[in-house]
Short mmCIF file of C-alpha atoms in Angstrom, two decimals:
data_model
loop_
_atom_site.label_atom_id
_atom_site.label_comp_id
_atom_site.label_asym_id
_atom_site.label_seq_id
_atom_site.Cartn_x
_atom_site.Cartn_y
_atom_site.Cartn_z
CA MET A 1 0.00 0.00 0.00
CA SER A 2 1.18 3.53 -0.72
CA ILE A 3 1.17 5.27 2.64
CA GLY A 4 1.71 8.73 1.21
CA SER A 5 -1.25 8.54 -1.17
CA ASP A 6 -3.70 7.43 1.54
CA VAL A 7 -2.78 10.12 4.05
CA PRO A 8 -4.46 13.53 3.92
CA GLU A 9 -2.11 16.31 2.86
CA THR A 10 -2.17 17.76 6.37
CA HIS A 11 -0.89 14.43 7.72
CA HIS A 12 1.96 13.79 5.32
CA PRO A 13 4.30 11.08 6.69
CA LYS A 14 7.17 13.56 6.92
CA THR A 15 5.25 15.52 9.55
CA LEU A 16 3.82 12.61 11.54
CA CYS A 17 4.64 12.46 15.22
CA PRO A 18 6.31 9.21 16.45
CA TYR A 19 3.09 8.07 18.12
CA HIS A 20 0.84 8.51 15.06
CA PRO A 21 -0.73 5.16 14.00
CA ILE A 22 0.66 5.46 10.47
CA TYR A 23 4.16 6.13 11.81
CA ILE A 24 3.86 2.97 13.89
CA LEU A 25 2.67 1.03 10.82
CA MET A 26 5.65 2.26 8.81
CA ALA A 27 8.04 1.38 11.62
CA ASP A 28 6.50 -2.09 11.93
CA ASN A 29 6.78 -2.76 8.20
CA THR A 30 10.39 -1.56 8.20
CA HIS A 31 11.20 -3.84 11.12
CA ARG A 32 9.72 -6.85 9.30
CA SER A 33 11.80 -6.17 6.18
CA ILE A 34 15.14 -6.19 8.03
CA PRO A 35 16.89 -9.59 8.26
CA ILE A 36 17.35 -10.74 11.86
CA LYS A 37 20.85 -11.85 12.79
CA GLN A 38 20.12 -13.18 16.27
CA THR A 39 17.48 -13.15 19.00
CA THR A 40 18.81 -13.44 22.55
CA PRO A 41 16.62 -13.69 25.65
CA LEU A 42 17.58 -11.44 28.54
CA SER A 43 19.44 -13.10 31.39
CA ARG A 44 17.92 -12.93 34.86
CA VAL A 45 20.26 -10.09 35.83
CA ARG A 46 19.51 -8.15 32.63
CA LYS A 47 15.77 -8.58 33.18
CA MET A 48 16.13 -7.08 36.65
CA MET A 49 18.20 -4.19 35.26
CA ALA A 50 15.66 -3.54 32.49
CA GLN A 51 12.79 -3.43 34.97
CA SER A 52 14.82 -1.18 37.26
CA MET A 53 15.64 1.32 34.50
CA ASP A 54 12.01 1.40 33.36
CA GLU A 55 10.90 2.18 36.90
CA SER A 56 13.57 4.88 37.25
CA VAL A 57 12.29 6.76 34.20
CA ARG A 58 8.60 6.38 35.10
CA ARG A 59 8.73 7.25 38.79
CA ALA A 60 11.59 9.67 39.46
CA ALA A 61 11.94 13.36 38.56
CA LEU A 62 15.54 13.18 37.43
CA SER A 63 18.00 16.06 37.45
CA GLN A 64 21.78 16.35 37.32
CA VAL A 65 24.74 18.40 38.48
CA THR A 66 28.29 18.01 37.15
CA ARG A 67 31.68 19.02 38.48
CA GLU A 68 35.21 18.79 37.13
CA MET A 69 37.37 17.10 39.77
CA ASP A 70 41.09 17.55 40.38
CA LEU A 71 42.68 14.13 40.97
CA SER A 72 46.25 15.31 41.53
CA ALA A 73 46.50 13.92 45.07
CA VAL A 74 45.16 10.54 43.97
CA GLN A 75 47.58 10.38 41.07
CA ALA A 76 50.51 11.26 43.35
CA ALA A 77 49.50 8.62 45.90
CA ARG A 78 49.22 5.96 43.21
CA GLU A 79 52.60 6.83 41.74
CA ALA A 80 54.21 6.74 45.20
CA ALA A 81 52.69 3.31 45.91
CA GLY A 82 54.27 1.78 42.81
CA GLU A 83 53.16 -1.78 42.07
CA GLN A 84 51.11 -1.91 45.27
CA ARG A 85 48.91 0.99 44.22
CA HIS A 86 45.14 0.84 44.34
CA SER A 87 43.01 1.62 41.31
CA LEU A 88 41.66 5.11 40.73
CA ASN A 89 38.17 3.71 41.23
CA THR A 90 39.05 2.49 44.73
CA TYR A 91 40.00 6.03 45.80
CA ILE A 92 36.82 7.43 44.25
CA MET A 93 34.60 4.85 45.94
CA ALA A 94 36.30 5.54 49.27
CA ALA A 95 35.72 9.29 48.95
CA VAL A 96 32.09 8.79 47.95
CA ALA A 97 31.34 6.23 50.67
CA ARG A 98 32.90 8.37 53.41
CA ALA A 99 31.09 11.52 52.25
CA LEU A 100 27.63 9.95 52.08
CA PRO A 101 26.95 9.82 55.87
CA ASN A 102 27.30 13.63 55.90
CA HIS A 103 24.71 13.94 53.11
CA PRO A 104 21.84 11.66 54.17
CA LEU A 105 19.53 12.69 51.33
CA LEU A 106 21.98 11.19 48.85
CA ASN A 107 21.89 7.90 50.76
CA ALA A 108 18.12 7.62 50.96
CA GLU A 109 14.95 6.65 49.13
CA LEU A 110 11.44 8.06 48.86
CA VAL A 111 8.69 5.82 50.29
CA GLU A 112 5.10 7.10 50.14
CA ASN A 113 6.04 10.77 50.60
CA ARG A 114 8.57 9.92 53.31
CA VAL A 115 12.32 10.20 52.89
CA VAL A 116 13.98 7.12 54.37
CA ALA A 117 17.67 7.79 55.07
CA PHE A 118 19.84 4.73 55.59
CA ALA A 119 22.36 4.22 58.39
CA ALA A 120 24.44 1.88 56.23
CA VAL A 121 26.29 2.89 53.08
CA ASN A 122 25.91 0.00 50.63
CA LEU A 123 27.80 1.21 47.60
CA GLY A 124 26.75 0.02 44.16
CA MET A 125 29.63 -0.51 41.73
CA ALA A 126 28.94 -0.88 38.02
CA VAL A 127 30.92 -3.70 36.39
CA ALA A 128 31.21 -4.47 32.67
CA ALA A 129 30.26 -8.17 32.58
CA ALA A 130 29.75 -10.59 29.70
CA ASP A 131 26.05 -9.76 29.30
CA GLY A 132 26.38 -6.01 29.85
CA LEU A 133 26.84 -3.58 32.70
CA VAL A 134 25.76 -4.99 36.06
CA VAL A 135 25.72 -3.19 39.41
CA THR A 136 27.24 -5.08 42.32
CA VAL A 137 26.98 -3.96 45.96
CA ILE A 138 29.74 -3.39 48.52
CA ARG A 139 28.08 -3.38 51.94
CA ASP A 140 29.13 -0.92 54.68
CA ALA A 141 31.56 0.66 52.25
CA ASP A 142 32.12 3.72 54.45
CA GLN A 143 33.55 1.48 57.18
CA LYS A 144 36.13 -0.17 54.93
CA SER A 145 39.78 0.73 54.47
CA LEU A 146 41.22 1.19 50.98
CA ASP A 147 42.59 -2.35 51.12
CA GLU A 148 39.20 -3.77 52.14
CA LEU A 149 37.36 -1.76 49.47
CA ALA A 150 39.80 -2.92 46.81
CA ALA A 151 39.46 -6.56 47.87
CA ALA A 152 35.65 -6.40 47.88
CA ALA A 153 35.56 -4.65 44.50
CA ASN A 154 37.97 -7.13 42.90
CA ASP A 155 36.00 -10.11 44.24
CA LEU A 156 32.68 -8.78 42.92
CA ALA A 157 34.15 -7.79 39.55
CA THR A 158 35.77 -11.20 39.09
CA ARG A 159 32.56 -13.07 39.89
CA ALA A 160 30.49 -10.70 37.74
CA ARG A 161 32.67 -11.35 34.69
CA ALA A 162 32.53 -15.09 35.35
CA GLY A 163 28.73 -15.00 35.64
CA LYS A 164 28.85 -16.23 39.24
CA LEU A 165 27.03 -13.43 41.05
CA LYS A 166 24.32 -14.28 43.57
CA LEU A 167 21.23 -12.23 44.35
CA PRO A 168 22.70 -10.64 47.53
CA ASP A 169 25.60 -9.37 45.39
CA ILE A 170 23.30 -7.06 43.42
CA GLU A 171 20.61 -6.16 45.96
CA GLY A 172 20.42 -3.65 48.80
CA GLY A 173 22.43 -0.79 47.33
CA THR A 174 21.90 2.75 48.63
CA PHE A 175 24.03 4.72 46.11
CA THR A 176 25.85 3.73 42.91
CA VAL A 177 29.15 4.72 41.28
CA SER A 178 29.67 4.00 37.57
CA ASN A 179 33.14 4.66 36.19
CA LEU A 180 33.20 4.60 32.38
CA GLY A 181 36.42 6.56 32.02
CA MET A 182 38.25 3.53 30.60
CA PHE A 183 35.96 3.79 27.55
CA GLY A 184 36.94 7.42 26.89
CA ILE A 185 33.65 8.79 28.23
CA ASP A 186 33.66 12.33 29.69
CA GLY A 187 30.11 12.40 31.04
CA GLY A 188 26.55 11.27 30.59
CA PHE A 189 23.14 10.99 32.23
CA PRO A 190 23.05 7.71 34.17
CA LEU A 191 19.78 6.55 35.73
CA PRO A 192 19.58 5.79 39.46
CA ARG A 193 18.64 2.22 40.33
CA PRO A 194 15.30 2.31 42.17
CA PRO A 195 14.81 2.68 45.01
CA GLU A 196 18.17 4.51 45.17
CA GLY A 197 17.91 8.29 44.87
CA ALA A 198 21.19 9.05 43.09
CA ILE A 199 24.02 7.71 40.94
CA LEU A 200 27.47 9.10 40.12
CA LEU A 201 29.09 8.71 36.70
CA VAL A 202 32.87 9.17 36.55
CA GLY A 203 34.45 10.19 33.25
CA ARG A 204 37.95 9.74 31.87
CA VAL A 205 40.96 11.45 33.43
CA ARG A 206 42.50 14.11 31.18
CA SER A 207 45.68 16.12 31.67
CA GLN A 208 44.48 19.72 31.42
CA PRO A 209 45.97 23.16 32.15
CA ALA A 210 44.70 24.68 35.40
CA LEU A 211 45.41 27.93 37.21
CA VAL A 212 46.86 27.16 40.66
CA ASP A 213 48.16 29.99 42.88
CA GLY A 214 48.51 32.20 39.83
CA GLN A 215 50.50 29.60 37.92
CA LEU A 216 49.36 27.62 34.89
CA VAL A 217 50.06 23.95 35.56
CA GLU A 218 48.88 20.61 34.19
CA ARG A 219 46.45 18.70 36.39
CA PRO A 220 44.64 15.35 35.98
CA LEU A 221 40.96 16.31 35.75
CA ALA A 222 37.78 14.29 35.33
CA TRP A 223 34.09 15.12 35.09
CA PHE A 224 31.77 13.70 37.74
CA SER A 225 28.07 13.62 36.73
CA LEU A 226 25.59 13.17 39.58
CA THR A 227 22.03 12.23 38.59
CA PHE A 228 19.48 12.46 41.39
CA ASP A 229 15.77 12.24 42.14
CA HIS A 230 14.62 15.87 42.33
CA ARG A 231 11.48 14.87 44.23
CA PHE A 232 13.48 14.84 47.46
CA ILE A 233 17.04 15.91 46.58
CA ASP A 234 17.63 19.49 45.47
CA GLY A 235 20.52 20.92 43.49
CA ALA A 236 22.20 22.50 46.51
CA ALA A 237 22.31 19.18 48.37
CA ALA A 238 23.74 17.43 45.31
CA ALA A 239 26.36 20.16 44.79
CA ALA A 240 27.40 20.07 48.46
CA PHE A 241 27.93 16.32 48.21
CA LEU A 242 30.18 16.68 45.16
CA GLN A 243 32.10 19.42 46.94
CA GLU A 244 32.91 17.10 49.85
CA VAL A 245 33.88 14.31 47.46
CA GLN A 246 36.38 16.71 45.83
CA GLU A 247 37.76 17.72 49.23
CA ARG A 248 38.26 14.09 50.18
CA LEU A 249 39.98 13.31 46.88
CA ALA A 250 42.22 16.36 47.34
CA HIS A 251 43.26 15.41 50.87
CA LEU A 252 42.79 11.61 50.66
CA ARG A 253 40.59 11.34 53.73
#
């Protein structure tokens, strides 16, 4: 059938909105004409992630603040540690976990018009696994040393890539960190995992000129993008949290 000839001039296909019945018909016909290479059912973990992301978009009023972070102190500490150094992500997770108790709204969820702030910091850590990105959970992360955080993160990442995660490994998170810097990403708009109220995306580290004490010097900088549920977290609270994270990264505390 000729779609264009059967549509009134005021509803020409070029001007149809994506939800117009004829647009849907055209999209459906196009889909049927494309050869299918493979159909793969979602794994149990991917199903849970898909449902979680759908809920995040439907229920939350999402907003975002971003900040460029100076990672000079972290870089210096890693260089000084030599072969025994921890990953950049370990330092970032430590700074985030230790800052969260001072910003309870960022470590909370909204339940029937009540903000429920958690006493524990169960830090979600995104891991690139065989079937996609999966978020694992490090419990009581704010109470762990760098060595303990690194060990927990390595264990979860290893089991995630081997497909050996259990349900407790991916449940009960209160805040998530996703570091995509290794893929050359500067920033983005990640979605919090319900019922979590916020998620932090870490971009790649770049050597950039910065003005320090009147002198132009090179510093390792990275963008941190914090997406949060604006229903109970405002921009000032989100910005204050990022400010403390920067202070902790600058002084390694």
